[in-house]
């Protein structure tokens, strides 16, 4: 059998994109591919992190002739400050998303727009937080826990409640290095304060705060986002779906949901099933309403409802270029402003819904937790009524899609393992069987692959090629975000197809447990699920997180959020491999702090590796996993 036969190749995806760009040319559409050309070459100072525009005396750019900015800050201070600001941007973004979810939880009521779909999870969290649950109305409990979660953002004293989930050893490391995150907003705010003109210029202090700000995201705001989304909308369970642009339907009204916050998309999914709108769609000449997603909003609704994934970050323009998209409905984050003018070239309605993401050339329908149902109905109606405006001569949907099994929350992974081994120890099961197969060498280890696309890397190639390489080496993958969508589009989440080409160990595990070799764990905020997974695995294994044969990887990352994520993954003890440079190469000191043996690694037992050559990046991860196995005395 030919290697990876039956999977969709990057070349096939590129051919589909090329055809869509031709479609766009007919109507004068711009594209990111063209804008990349216009923007290249990029500014060398920006890329090295050596440009400072924090005050208005500059901008100051560091060169051998001008080694200090006007205030006297050297290159290490400038690079360190830029890095911390990058982190703060990411931590703020994830955490504010989490805050919205907490507000939504506070709005739940019996028969209301939002209800508690996973009361057991709510009770478990309440138990963790010392809240009495006995005899309490579930909605009273939801409001009490939501208020406590909101207080996590601004409490004057104490550290994040979620840290109690980490193993003792990790918590000690955090305490000793003084990076236990306090109130979420405080860490973001302090990061901005530290980087203001005339404050910190010492790289050690800046990177130290970058770790703490990252932790306030992963073990704070993001964890609120993930956990309370599960309470509100249900904890994901394995479910079958499809991925890639071929999920759009020529004879249906196509509504694309894009962004990150499931509060809106859940409502759209619900109301798109209203008989009145289906009738309206039929009256317009369509056979029905088809919802598909882009980016992490897509991940949220695919994990819970099996809504198909049209594509990831760099495919967001493609959905409009099909000419068959009645509406792109966006909430927050990762939305190209380009969608405004692009939609105008077609009949597509570009609908923005959040005051956080106001974009020119869009129709703004403000979404609000209190009026969510009405807002969603208005949006669905507008999309359906737009079907008649389609121009049939511009419709081109690439015939390209794959089956995918998604929905692997931590609870789902434990349940699946439990079903096979019958080793039921508590209500959630255990990760011991997973630890056992890794100890036995059936699986060599795991890679948590996450993050975006970035035009600096041939889109999806790094994700897909690295995954194939790791799978052949019996290393299982746990994925989120646009990395997950890259895998799904390629076919790597098809439980029947993909395991055939993996190493023997993975083949056995996939067959036994009935899972694909690449497990979709959710959206960007759901990397917090991965943190709890490694914490629980270390506890079940009886070792420290940093000793587990597991690493993190973001081969095509692009956003500030990814930097914040990288920091909390490293700070949790997981070595993290990046395929795109984080604008730090201008400072040897910052590079040493993040990537060397004497920086954060000394305190937190993990660090970053930046390797732009994808083949080498894969080799280094395999080598690191084998080294960790050796250190644990496991078979070679
Ligand atoms: S959507 S942050 S491009 S993963 Fe979460 Fe994808 Fe990166 Fe956005």
Coordinates of C-alpha atoms and ligand atoms in Angstrom, one line a residue:
X1 CA 0.0 0.0 0.0
X2 CA 1.3 3.4 -0.9
X3 CA 2.4 5.5 2.0
X4 CA -0.5 7.6 3.4
X5 CA -2.7 6.7 0.4
X6 CA -6.2 8.0 0.7
X7 CA -5.2 11.0 2.7
X8 CA -5.5 14.5 1.3
X9 CA -2.2 16.0 0.4
X10 CA -1.1 19.6 0.9
X11 CA -0.7 19.8 -2.9
X12 CA -4.3 18.8 -3.3
X13 CA -5.4 21.5 -0.8
X14 CA -3.2 24.0 -2.6
X15 CA -4.8 23.1 -6.0
X16 CA -8.2 23.7 -4.4
X17 CA -7.0 27.1 -3.1
X18 CA -5.6 28.0 -6.5
X19 CA -8.9 27.4 -8.2
X20 CA -10.6 29.6 -5.6
X21 CA -8.2 32.4 -6.2
X22 CA -9.0 32.2 -9.9
X23 CA -12.6 32.5 -8.9
X24 CA -11.7 35.6 -6.9
X25 CA -9.9 37.1 -9.8
X26 CA -13.1 37.3 -11.7
X27 CA -14.5 39.8 -9.2
X28 CA -11.2 41.6 -8.3
X29 CA -10.8 39.9 -4.9
X30 CA -7.7 40.6 -2.9
X31 CA -6.0 37.7 -1.0
X32 CA -3.6 37.1 1.8
X33 CA -1.3 35.4 -0.7
X34 CA -1.0 38.7 -2.6
X35 CA -0.7 40.8 0.6
X36 CA 2.2 38.6 1.8
X37 CA 4.0 39.4 -1.4
X38 CA 3.3 43.2 -0.8
X39 CA 4.6 42.9 2.7
X40 CA 7.8 41.0 2.0
X41 CA 10.6 41.4 3.0
X42 CA 9.6 42.0 6.5
X43 CA 11.4 44.6 8.7
X44 CA 14.5 43.0 10.2
X45 CA 14.3 45.0 13.4
X46 CA 10.7 43.8 14.0
X47 CA 11.7 40.2 13.3
X48 CA 14.6 40.3 15.7
X49 CA 12.5 42.1 18.4
X50 CA 15.0 45.0 18.4
X51 CA 12.7 47.9 17.6
X52 CA 11.2 49.8 20.6
X53 CA 8.2 52.0 20.2
X54 CA 6.9 52.0 23.7
X55 CA 7.4 55.7 24.2
X56 CA 7.4 58.6 21.6
X57 CA 11.1 59.5 21.9
X58 CA 11.8 56.8 19.2
X59 CA 11.1 54.5 17.6
X60 CA 14.5 53.2 18.6
X61 CA 16.2 50.5 16.7
X62 CA 19.2 48.7 18.0
X63 CA 22.3 48.4 15.7
X64 CA 26.0 47.9 16.4
X65 CA 26.3 51.7 15.9
X66 CA 23.4 52.5 18.2
X67 CA 23.5 49.8 20.9
X68 CA 21.1 51.6 23.2
X69 CA 17.7 53.3 22.8
X70 CA 17.3 57.0 23.7
X71 CA 16.4 56.1 27.3
X72 CA 19.5 53.9 27.5
X73 CA 17.7 50.5 27.3
X74 CA 19.9 47.9 25.7
X75 CA 18.8 45.3 23.2
X76 CA 18.1 42.6 25.9
X77 CA 15.7 45.0 27.7
X78 CA 14.0 45.9 24.5
X79 CA 13.6 42.3 23.2
X80 CA 12.4 41.2 26.7
X81 CA 9.9 44.0 27.0
X82 CA 8.5 43.2 23.5
X83 CA 8.2 39.5 24.5
X84 CA 6.4 40.3 27.7
X85 CA 3.9 42.6 25.9
X86 CA 3.3 39.9 23.3
X87 CA 2.5 37.5 26.1
X88 CA 0.3 40.0 27.9
X89 CA -1.7 40.5 24.7
X90 CA -2.3 36.7 24.4
X91 CA -3.1 36.2 28.1
X92 CA -5.6 39.1 28.0
X93 CA -7.3 37.7 25.0
X94 CA -7.7 34.2 26.2
X95 CA -8.7 35.3 29.6
X96 CA -11.2 37.8 28.4
X97 CA -12.8 35.0 26.3
X98 CA -12.9 33.0 29.6
X99 CA -14.5 36.0 31.4
X100 CA -17.3 36.1 28.7
X101 CA -18.0 32.4 29.3
X102 CA -18.2 33.1 33.1
X103 CA -20.8 35.9 32.4
X104 CA -22.7 33.5 30.2
X105 CA -22.7 31.0 33.0
X106 CA -24.1 33.6 35.3
X107 CA -26.9 34.2 32.9
X108 CA -28.1 30.6 32.9
X109 CA -31.6 29.8 34.1
X110 CA -34.1 27.0 33.7
X111 CA -35.7 27.4 30.3
X112 CA -33.5 30.4 29.4
X113 CA -31.2 31.0 26.4
X114 CA -28.4 29.3 28.3
X115 CA -28.7 26.3 30.5
X116 CA -26.4 24.0 32.5
X117 CA -25.8 21.1 30.2
X118 CA -23.2 19.3 32.4
X119 CA -24.4 19.6 36.0
X120 CA -22.0 16.9 37.1
X121 CA -19.0 18.8 35.9
X122 CA -20.3 22.0 37.6
X123 CA -20.6 20.0 40.9
X124 CA -17.1 18.6 40.5
X125 CA -15.7 22.1 40.0
X126 CA -17.8 23.4 42.9
X127 CA -16.4 20.6 45.0
X128 CA -12.8 21.5 44.0
X129 CA -13.5 25.1 45.1
X130 CA -15.0 24.1 48.4
X131 CA -18.6 25.1 47.5
X132 CA -21.4 23.1 49.2
X133 CA -23.5 21.4 46.5
X134 CA -25.8 19.3 48.6
X135 CA -29.4 20.2 48.1
X136 CA -28.6 23.3 46.1
X137 CA -30.5 24.2 43.0
X138 CA -28.3 23.7 40.0
X139 CA -28.8 27.3 38.8
X140 CA -28.1 28.8 42.2
X141 CA -24.9 26.7 42.1
X142 CA -24.1 27.9 38.6
X143 CA -24.4 31.6 39.7
X144 CA -22.3 31.1 42.8
X145 CA -19.5 29.4 40.9
X146 CA -19.7 31.9 38.1
X147 CA -19.3 34.8 40.6
X148 CA -16.3 33.0 42.2
X149 CA -14.8 32.5 38.7
X150 CA -15.3 36.2 37.9
X151 CA -13.6 37.1 41.1
X152 CA -10.5 35.2 39.9
X153 CA -10.0 38.0 37.5
X154 CA -9.7 40.8 40.1
X155 CA -9.3 39.3 43.6
X156 CA -7.0 41.4 45.7
X157 CA -5.2 38.5 47.4
X158 CA -4.3 34.9 46.8
X159 CA -3.4 32.8 43.8
X160 CA -5.4 31.1 41.0
X161 CA -7.8 28.5 42.3
X162 CA -7.1 26.2 39.4
X163 CA -3.5 25.6 40.5
X164 CA -4.7 23.1 43.0
X165 CA -5.1 20.7 40.1
X166 CA -1.4 20.6 39.4
X167 CA 0.9 17.9 41.0
X168 CA 2.6 18.9 44.3
X169 CA 6.0 19.1 42.6
X170 CA 4.8 21.5 39.9
X171 CA 3.2 23.7 42.5
X172 CA 6.4 23.8 44.5
X173 CA 8.4 24.8 41.5
X174 CA 5.9 27.6 40.8
X175 CA 6.1 28.7 44.5
X176 CA 9.8 28.7 44.6
X177 CA 10.2 30.6 41.4
X178 CA 7.4 33.0 42.5
X179 CA 5.3 32.5 39.4
X180 CA 2.1 31.4 40.9
X181 CA -0.4 33.6 39.1
X182 CA -2.5 35.9 41.2
X183 CA -5.6 37.6 39.9
X184 CA -5.8 37.2 36.1
X185 CA -6.2 40.9 35.3
X186 CA -3.4 41.7 37.7
X187 CA -0.9 39.6 35.8
X188 CA -1.8 41.3 32.5
X189 CA -1.9 44.7 34.0
X190 CA 1.5 44.2 35.8
X191 CA 3.0 43.0 32.5
X192 CA 1.9 46.3 30.9
X193 CA 3.2 48.3 33.8
X194 CA 6.5 46.5 33.9
X195 CA 7.0 47.3 30.2
X196 CA 6.1 50.9 30.4
X197 CA 8.8 53.4 29.7
X198 CA 11.0 53.7 32.7
X199 CA 10.1 50.4 34.4
X200 CA 11.8 47.0 33.9
X201 CA 14.6 46.5 31.5
X202 CA 16.2 43.5 33.1
X203 CA 15.5 40.5 30.9
X204 CA 15.4 38.0 33.8
X205 CA 12.5 40.0 35.4
X206 CA 10.7 40.4 32.1
X207 CA 10.8 36.7 31.2
X208 CA 9.9 35.8 34.8
X209 CA 6.7 37.9 34.5
X210 CA 6.1 36.4 31.0
X211 CA 5.9 33.0 32.6
X212 CA 3.6 34.2 35.3
X213 CA 1.3 36.0 32.8
X214 CA 1.3 32.8 30.7
X215 CA 0.3 30.8 33.7
X216 CA -2.6 33.2 34.5
X217 CA -3.9 32.3 31.1
X218 CA -3.4 28.5 31.0
X219 CA -4.2 27.9 34.7
X220 CA -6.6 30.8 34.9
X221 CA -8.5 32.5 32.1
X222 CA -8.3 29.7 29.6
X223 CA -9.2 27.1 32.1
X224 CA -12.3 29.2 33.0
X225 CA -13.1 29.3 29.3
X226 CA -12.8 25.6 28.8
X227 CA -14.4 24.3 32.0
X228 CA -17.4 26.6 32.0
X229 CA -18.0 26.1 28.3
X230 CA -18.3 22.4 29.1
X231 CA -20.7 23.1 31.9
X232 CA -22.8 25.3 29.6
X233 CA -22.7 23.4 26.4
X234 CA -21.7 19.9 27.4
X235 CA -18.4 18.2 27.8
X236 CA -17.3 16.9 24.4
X237 CA -17.5 13.2 23.6
X238 CA -16.3 11.4 20.5
X239 CA -18.4 12.3 17.5
X240 CA -18.0 11.9 13.8
X241 CA -17.8 14.8 11.4
X242 CA -16.1 16.0 8.2
X243 CA -13.4 18.6 7.4
X244 CA -12.3 20.8 4.5
X245 CA -14.0 23.1 2.1
X246 CA -16.1 20.3 0.5
X247 CA -18.3 20.4 3.6
X248 CA -20.0 23.5 2.1
X249 CA -23.1 22.5 0.2
X250 CA -24.0 24.0 -3.2
X251 CA -27.8 23.5 -2.7
X252 CA -27.9 24.7 0.9
X253 CA -27.7 28.1 2.6
X254 CA -24.1 28.0 4.0
X255 CA -23.5 29.8 7.2
X256 CA -19.9 29.9 8.4
X257 CA -19.2 30.6 12.0
X258 CA -15.7 31.9 12.8
X259 CA -13.8 33.1 15.8
X260 CA -13.6 31.6 19.3
X261 CA -16.5 32.2 21.6
X262 CA -19.0 29.3 21.6
X263 CA -21.7 31.5 23.3
X264 CA -22.8 32.8 19.8
X265 CA -22.2 29.8 17.7
X266 CA -24.1 27.5 20.0
X267 CA -27.1 29.7 19.5
X268 CA -26.6 29.8 15.7
X269 CA -26.4 26.0 15.5
X270 CA -29.6 25.7 17.6
X271 CA -31.6 28.2 15.6
X272 CA -30.5 27.0 12.2
X273 CA -32.6 23.9 13.0
X274 CA -35.8 26.0 13.6
X275 CA -38.4 24.6 11.2
X276 CA -39.4 28.2 10.3
X277 CA -35.9 29.0 9.0
X278 CA -35.7 25.6 7.2
X279 CA -39.0 26.5 5.5
X280 CA -37.7 29.9 4.7
X281 CA -34.6 28.4 3.2
X282 CA -36.7 26.1 1.0
X283 CA -38.8 29.1 -0.1
X284 CA -35.6 30.7 -1.3
X285 CA -34.8 27.7 -3.4
X286 CA -32.3 26.0 -1.0
X287 CA -32.6 22.5 0.3
X288 CA -31.8 23.5 3.9
X289 CA -29.3 25.3 6.1
X290 CA -25.7 24.1 6.4
X291 CA -23.5 25.4 9.2
X292 CA -19.7 24.9 9.0
X293 CA -16.9 26.5 10.9
X294 CA -13.5 28.2 10.6
X295 CA -10.8 28.5 13.3
X296 CA -11.7 27.8 17.0
X297 CA -15.4 28.6 16.9
X298 CA -15.4 25.7 14.5
X299 CA -13.5 23.5 17.0
X300 CA -16.0 24.4 19.7
X301 CA -19.1 23.3 17.7
X302 CA -17.5 20.4 16.0
X303 CA -16.4 18.9 19.4
X304 CA -20.0 19.2 20.8
X305 CA -22.3 18.8 17.8
X306 CA -20.2 17.3 15.0
X307 CA -20.6 20.5 13.0
X308 CA -18.2 20.2 10.0
X309 CA -15.0 22.2 9.8
X310 CA -14.6 24.1 6.6
X311 CA -11.1 25.1 7.3
X312 CA -8.5 26.7 9.5
X313 CA -7.0 30.2 9.8
X314 CA -5.5 30.6 6.4
X315 CA -8.7 29.2 4.7
X316 CA -11.0 31.9 6.1
X317 CA -10.9 33.8 2.8
X318 CA -11.5 30.5 0.9
X319 CA -15.0 30.1 2.3
X320 CA -16.0 33.4 0.8
X321 CA -14.2 32.6 -2.5
X322 CA -16.5 29.6 -3.0
X323 CA -19.2 32.1 -3.9
X324 CA -21.5 29.8 -1.9
X325 CA -21.3 31.4 1.5
X326 CA -24.4 33.3 2.5
X327 CA -22.9 34.6 5.7
X328 CA -19.6 34.6 7.7
X329 CA -20.6 35.2 11.3
X330 CA -17.7 36.1 13.5
X331 CA -17.3 36.6 17.2
X332 CA -13.7 37.4 18.4
X333 CA -10.0 36.7 17.5
X334 CA -8.2 35.5 14.3
X335 CA -10.7 37.3 12.0
X336 CA -9.1 38.9 9.0
X337 CA -10.3 42.5 8.4
X338 CA -9.9 41.4 4.7
X339 CA -13.2 39.6 5.0
X340 CA -15.0 42.9 4.8
X341 CA -13.9 44.0 1.3
X342 CA -13.8 40.4 0.1
X343 CA -17.4 39.7 1.1
X344 CA -18.4 42.7 -0.9
X345 CA -16.9 41.1 -4.1
X346 CA -19.5 38.3 -3.6
X347 CA -23.0 38.2 -2.2
X348 CA -21.7 37.1 1.3
X349 CA -22.9 38.9 4.4
X350 CA -20.0 39.5 6.8
X351 CA -21.6 39.8 10.2
X352 CA -19.7 40.9 13.2
X353 CA -21.3 40.4 16.6
X354 CA -18.9 41.6 19.3
X355 CA -17.8 45.1 20.5
X356 CA -14.4 43.5 20.8
X357 CA -14.1 42.8 17.1
X358 CA -15.5 45.7 15.2
X359 CA -14.5 45.5 11.6
X360 CA -15.1 47.9 8.6
X361 CA -17.4 46.7 5.8
X362 CA -19.3 44.4 8.1
X363 CA -22.9 44.3 9.3
X364 CA -22.9 44.6 13.1
X365 CA -25.5 42.6 15.0
X366 CA -24.5 43.0 18.6
X367 CA -24.7 39.8 20.5
X368 CA -25.5 39.8 24.1
X369 CA -26.0 36.9 26.6
X370 CA -29.4 38.3 27.6
X371 CA -30.7 38.6 24.0
X372 CA -28.8 35.7 22.5
X373 CA -31.7 33.8 21.1
X374 CA -33.1 36.8 19.3
X375 CA -29.7 37.8 18.0
X376 CA -29.0 34.3 16.6
X377 CA -32.4 34.2 14.9
X378 CA -31.8 37.6 13.3
X379 CA -28.5 36.4 12.0
X380 CA -29.8 33.1 10.6
X381 CA -32.7 34.9 8.9
X382 CA -30.4 37.4 7.3
X383 CA -28.2 34.5 6.0
X384 CA -31.2 32.5 4.7
X385 CA -32.7 35.5 2.9
X386 CA -29.3 36.1 1.2
X387 CA -29.4 32.8 -0.6
X388 CA -31.3 34.3 -3.5
X389 CA -28.5 36.8 -4.1
X390 CA -26.0 34.1 -5.0
X391 CA -24.4 34.4 -8.4
X392 CA -24.4 30.8 -9.7
X393 CA -21.6 31.5 -12.1
X394 CA -19.3 32.3 -9.2
X395 CA -20.1 29.2 -7.2
X396 CA -17.2 26.8 -6.9
X397 CA -16.9 24.5 -3.9
X398 CA -13.8 22.3 -4.0
X399 CA -14.7 18.6 -3.9
X400 CA -12.3 17.9 -1.0
X401 CA -13.2 16.7 2.5
X402 CA -12.4 13.9 4.9
X403 CA -14.2 12.0 7.7
X404 CA -12.9 12.9 11.2
X405 CA -13.7 11.7 14.7
X406 CA -13.4 14.5 17.2
X407 CA -14.5 15.3 20.7
X408 CA -11.6 14.1 22.9
X409 CA -12.0 16.0 26.1
X410 CA -10.0 14.7 29.0
X411 CA -13.2 13.1 30.4
X412 CA -13.8 11.4 27.0
X413 CA -10.2 10.1 26.8
X414 CA -10.6 8.6 30.3
X415 CA -13.9 7.1 29.5
X416 CA -12.6 5.5 26.3
X417 CA -9.6 4.0 28.1
X418 CA -11.9 2.8 30.9
X419 CA -14.2 1.1 28.4
X420 CA -11.3 -1.0 27.2
X421 CA -9.5 -1.8 30.4
X422 CA -12.4 -1.8 32.9
X423 CA -10.0 -0.3 35.3
X424 CA -12.7 2.1 36.6
X425 CA -11.3 3.7 39.7
X426 CA -13.5 6.8 40.1
X427 CA -16.3 8.5 38.3
X428 CA -14.0 9.8 35.6
X429 CA -11.8 6.8 35.1
X430 CA -8.0 7.0 35.0
X431 CA -5.1 7.6 32.7
X432 CA -3.2 4.6 34.1
X433 CA -3.8 2.5 31.0
X434 CA -2.3 5.3 28.9
X435 CA 0.7 5.4 31.2
X436 CA 1.1 1.7 31.0
X437 CA 1.2 1.5 27.2
X438 CA 3.8 4.3 27.2
X439 CA 5.8 2.6 29.8
X440 CA 5.7 -0.6 27.9
X441 CA 6.9 1.2 24.8
X442 CA 3.8 0.4 22.7
X443 CA 3.5 4.1 22.4
X444 CA 6.8 5.9 22.7
X445 CA 5.3 9.1 23.9
X446 CA 3.0 12.0 23.0
X447 CA 3.2 15.4 21.3
X448 CA 0.7 18.1 22.0
X449 CA 0.5 19.9 18.7
X450 CA -1.2 23.3 18.7
X451 CA -1.4 26.6 17.0
X452 CA -2.2 28.5 13.9
X453 CA -1.1 28.7 10.3
X454 CA 1.4 31.3 9.3
X455 CA 2.3 32.3 5.7
X456 CA 6.0 32.0 6.8
X457 CA 5.4 28.2 6.7
X458 CA 3.8 26.6 3.7
X459 CA 0.3 26.3 5.2
X460 CA -0.5 23.1 7.0
X461 CA 2.7 21.4 5.8
X462 CA 4.4 21.6 9.1
X463 CA 1.4 20.3 11.0
X464 CA 0.7 17.4 8.7
X465 CA 4.3 16.3 7.9
X466 CA 5.3 16.5 11.5
X467 CA 2.2 14.5 12.5
X468 CA 3.0 11.8 10.0
X469 CA 6.6 11.5 11.1
X470 CA 5.6 11.3 14.7
X471 CA 2.9 8.7 14.1
X472 CA 5.3 6.5 12.2
X473 CA 7.5 6.6 15.2
X474 CA 4.6 5.5 17.5
X475 CA 4.2 8.9 19.1
X476 CA 0.5 9.7 19.6
X477 CA -0.8 13.2 18.9
X478 CA -3.1 15.4 21.0
X479 CA -4.1 18.5 19.1
X480 CA -6.1 21.7 19.3
X481 CA -6.8 24.8 17.3
X482 CA -5.9 25.1 13.7
X483 CA -3.4 22.3 14.1
X484 CA -6.4 20.0 14.8
X485 CA -8.1 21.2 11.6
X486 CA -5.0 20.6 9.5
X487 CA -5.0 17.0 10.7
X488 CA -8.8 16.6 10.1
X489 CA -8.5 18.1 6.6
X490 CA -5.7 15.7 5.7
X491 CA -7.6 12.7 7.0
X492 CA -5.5 12.0 10.1
X493 CA -8.6 11.9 12.3
X494 CA -10.3 9.2 10.3
X495 CA -10.1 6.2 12.7
X496 CA -10.4 3.7 9.8
X497 CA -7.9 5.2 7.4
X498 CA -5.1 6.9 9.3
X499 CA -4.0 4.2 11.8
X500 CA -3.1 1.9 8.9
X501 CA 0.0 4.0 8.2
X502 CA 1.2 4.5 11.8
X503 CA 3.7 2.6 13.7
X504 CA 2.6 -0.8 14.9
X505 CA 2.1 0.4 18.5
X506 CA -0.3 3.1 17.5
X507 CA -2.1 0.8 15.2
X508 CA -2.7 -1.6 18.1
X509 CA -3.8 1.1 20.5
X510 CA -6.2 2.8 17.9
X511 CA -7.7 -0.6 17.1
X512 CA -8.2 -1.6 20.7
X513 CA -9.6 1.7 21.9
X514 CA -11.3 2.7 18.7
X515 CA -9.7 6.1 18.4
X516 CA -7.9 8.0 15.6
X517 CA -4.2 8.4 16.0
X518 CA -4.6 12.2 16.3
X519 CA -7.0 13.2 19.1
X520 CA -8.9 16.5 18.7
X521 CA -9.0 18.1 22.1
X522 CA -10.6 21.4 21.1
X523 CA -9.9 25.0 20.6
X524 CA -7.0 27.3 21.7
X525 CA -8.4 27.8 25.2
X526 CA -8.7 24.0 25.4
X527 CA -4.9 23.7 25.7
X528 CA -5.9 24.0 29.3
X529 CA -7.4 20.5 28.9
X530 CA -3.9 19.4 27.9
X531 CA -2.5 20.9 31.2
X532 CA -4.9 18.9 33.3
X533 CA -4.2 15.8 31.1
X534 CA -0.4 16.0 31.8
X535 CA -1.0 16.8 35.5
X536 CA -3.3 13.8 35.9
X537 CA -1.0 11.6 33.9
X538 CA 2.0 12.6 36.0
X539 CA 0.0 11.8 39.1
X540 CA -1.1 8.4 37.8
X541 CA 2.4 7.6 36.5
X542 CA 4.0 8.7 39.7
X543 CA 6.6 11.1 38.2
X544 CA 6.9 14.8 37.5
X545 CA 5.3 16.4 34.5
X546 CA 8.8 17.3 33.1
X547 CA 9.7 13.6 33.2
X548 CA 6.8 12.4 31.0
X549 CA 7.9 11.4 27.5
X550 CA 5.8 14.3 26.1
X551 CA 6.5 17.6 24.4
X552 CA 4.5 20.5 23.1
X553 CA 4.8 21.9 19.5
X554 CA 3.5 24.9 17.6
X555 CA 5.0 24.6 14.2
X556 CA 3.0 27.3 12.4
X557 CA 2.0 29.6 15.2
X558 CA 1.3 33.3 14.5
X559 CA -0.6 35.0 17.3
X560 CA 0.1 36.6 20.7
X561 CA -2.1 34.0 22.2
X562 CA 0.3 31.3 21.0
X563 CA 3.2 33.0 22.9
X564 CA 1.2 33.1 26.0
X565 CA 0.3 29.4 25.5
X566 CA 3.9 28.6 24.9
X567 CA 4.9 30.2 28.2
X568 CA 2.3 28.3 30.3
X569 CA 3.1 25.0 28.6
X570 CA 6.8 25.5 29.3
X571 CA 6.0 26.8 32.9
X572 CA 4.0 23.6 33.4
X573 CA 7.2 21.6 32.7
X574 CA 6.7 20.6 29.1
X575 CA 9.5 21.3 26.6
X576 CA 8.0 23.2 23.7
X577 CA 9.1 23.2 20.0
X578 CA 8.4 26.2 17.8
X579 CA 8.6 26.4 14.0
X580 CA 8.4 30.2 13.9
X581 CA 10.7 32.5 15.7
X582 CA 9.1 34.5 18.5
X583 CA 10.9 37.8 17.7
X584 CA 13.6 37.2 20.3
X585 CA 16.7 36.4 18.2
X586 CA 18.0 39.9 18.6
X587 CA 18.9 39.2 22.2
X588 CA 21.4 36.5 23.2
X589 CA 20.2 36.9 26.9
X590 CA 16.5 36.5 26.2
X591 CA 17.3 33.6 23.9
X592 CA 19.3 31.9 26.6
X593 CA 16.5 32.6 29.2
X594 CA 13.9 31.0 27.0
X595 CA 15.9 28.4 25.1
X596 CA 19.0 27.7 27.2
X597 CA 19.8 25.5 30.2
X598 CA 20.3 28.4 32.6
X599 CA 17.1 30.3 32.1
X600 CA 13.5 29.2 32.8
X601 CA 14.6 25.6 32.5
X602 CA 16.5 25.9 35.8
X603 CA 13.4 26.9 37.6
X604 CA 10.6 25.2 35.7
X605 CA 12.3 22.1 34.3
X606 CA 11.4 22.9 30.6
X607 CA 12.3 25.4 27.9
X608 CA 11.7 26.3 24.2
X609 CA 13.4 25.0 21.1
X610 CA 13.1 27.2 18.0
X611 CA 13.8 25.3 14.8
X612 CA 12.6 26.6 11.4
X613 CA 13.6 23.4 9.6
X614 CA 10.5 21.2 10.0
X615 CA 12.4 17.9 9.4
X616 CA 14.9 18.8 12.1
X617 CA 12.1 20.0 14.4
X618 CA 10.5 16.5 14.2
X619 CA 13.9 14.8 14.8
X620 CA 14.5 16.9 17.8
X621 CA 11.1 16.1 19.3
X622 CA 11.6 12.4 18.8
X623 CA 15.1 12.6 20.3
X624 CA 13.7 14.5 23.3
X625 CA 11.0 11.9 23.9
X626 CA 13.5 9.1 23.6
X627 CA 15.8 10.8 26.1
X628 CA 13.0 11.2 28.6
X629 CA 12.2 7.5 28.2
X630 CA 15.8 6.7 28.9
X631 CA 15.9 8.9 31.9
X632 CA 12.9 7.1 33.3
X633 CA 14.7 3.7 32.7
X634 CA 12.2 2.7 30.0
X635 CA 13.1 0.4 27.2
X636 CA 14.9 1.8 24.2
Ligands
LIG1 S1 -7.9 29.9 15.8 S2 -5.0 31.5 17.6 S3 -5.2 30.9 14.3 S4 -4.9 28.2 16.4 FE1 -7.8 29.6 17.7 FE2 -6.2 29.1 14.9 FE3 -4.2 30.3 16.1 FE4 -6.4 31.5 15.8

